[in-house]
Amino acid sequence: MGSSSIRRVDGVTGVLTTVAGNRSQSFTGDAILATGAGIGRMAGNVAVDSAGNLYFADGTGRVRRVDAATGLIGTVAGNGSGAQGMASSAGGGGVGCYSTPIGDNGPASNATLDGPVGVLLTSNGNLLMSDWLDCRIRRVSLPSPYPYTTVTLTGTTGTISSGQQETYTATVSPI
């Protein structure tokens, strides 16, 4: 099943530490400490940029980033609504490809990734990922021109009647 975590061995001391994942195979959110985050079943490799940030595809249909300075985890690509590595009769697993990838040419965090596995950072600042069920290599320009944010919308009442006014509060937080 996999450990649903990423571990690191210090090259000097030989000490083993957990860098990301709480052994949960479900998505538990962004902007939290990576060691407390569910990262699904790790797929493929881990890429490291020049600042020490980690990038990897997880089993929840996302590509995630662990900030080296803060230890916080965030989603770089994928909204979690894809097939998440599961083959179906619609494609993948040698059966064929999904016909239309969803989310190209827009914010990467809104895209549907059906089977992200491998990631690679290029020298010119691009993140490449293999999306095996979509039979594509997809690219995210880093830093992204789109801000990495999460939005929470809350209302003041539980039920709204026809014609009743409702006040909503949107809270936008950086990831």
Tab-separated table of C-alpha atoms in Angstrom, residues 43-101:
chain	number	residue	atom	x	y	z
A	43	ALA	CA	3.544	8.234	-7.038
A	44	GLY	CA	6.838	8.533	-8.883
A	45	ASN	CA	9.760	10.654	-7.810
A	46	VAL	CA	10.515	13.753	-5.758
A	47	ALA	CA	12.093	16.786	-7.462
A	48	VAL	CA	14.037	19.424	-5.519
A	49	ASP	CA	14.575	23.014	-6.696
A	50	SER	CA	17.596	25.213	-5.936
A	51	ALA	CA	15.898	26.548	-2.758
A	52	GLY	CA	15.343	23.025	-1.431
A	53	ASN	CA	11.572	22.979	-2.060
A	54	LEU	CA	10.190	19.513	-2.808
A	55	TYR	CA	7.758	18.726	-5.633
A	56	PHE	CA	5.952	15.405	-6.043
A	57	ALA	CA	2.808	13.816	-7.425
A	58	ASP	CA	0.609	12.207	-4.814
A	59	GLY	CA	-2.250	9.757	-4.991
A	60	THR	CA	-4.955	12.412	-4.697
A	61	GLY	CA	-4.714	13.773	-8.255
A	62	ARG	CA	-2.391	16.621	-7.338
A	63	VAL	CA	1.221	17.750	-7.589
A	64	ARG	CA	2.314	19.128	-4.232
A	65	ARG	CA	5.122	21.393	-3.030
A	66	VAL	CA	6.790	21.418	0.377
A	67	ASP	CA	8.311	24.817	1.144
A	68	ALA	CA	11.857	24.291	2.449
A	69	ALA	CA	11.801	27.439	4.589
A	70	THR	CA	8.435	26.943	6.333
A	71	GLY	CA	7.727	23.219	6.018
A	72	LEU	CA	4.233	24.046	4.714
A	73	ILE	CA	2.651	22.007	1.937
A	74	GLY	CA	0.638	23.389	-0.965
A	75	THR	CA	-0.929	22.221	-4.193
A	76	VAL	CA	0.895	23.311	-7.342
A	77	ALA	CA	-1.288	21.472	-9.854
A	78	GLY	CA	-4.454	19.419	-9.848
A	79	ASN	CA	-7.785	19.866	-8.126
A	80	GLY	CA	-8.200	16.295	-6.909
A	81	SER	CA	-11.237	15.531	-9.064
A	82	GLY	CA	-9.447	13.270	-11.553
A	83	ALA	CA	-9.187	9.515	-11.684
A	84	GLN	CA	-6.293	9.825	-9.192
A	85	GLY	CA	-4.225	7.032	-10.634
A	86	MET	CA	-7.054	4.552	-11.088
A	87	ALA	CA	-7.394	2.984	-14.537
A	88	SER	CA	-10.864	2.862	-16.029
A	89	SER	CA	-12.461	1.834	-19.286
A	90	ALA	CA	-12.223	5.489	-20.379
A	91	GLY	CA	-8.457	5.374	-20.529
A	92	GLY	CA	-5.137	4.732	-18.886
A	93	GLY	CA	-3.555	1.482	-17.860
A	94	GLY	CA	-2.827	0.561	-21.474
A	95	VAL	CA	-6.514	0.790	-22.447
A	96	GLY	CA	-6.214	4.187	-24.099
A	97	CYS	CA	-6.023	7.829	-23.150
A	98	TYR	CA	-8.634	10.134	-21.754
A	99	SER	CA	-9.741	12.160	-24.739
A	100	THR	CA	-9.680	15.680	-23.334
A	101	PRO	CA	-7.484	16.836	-20.464
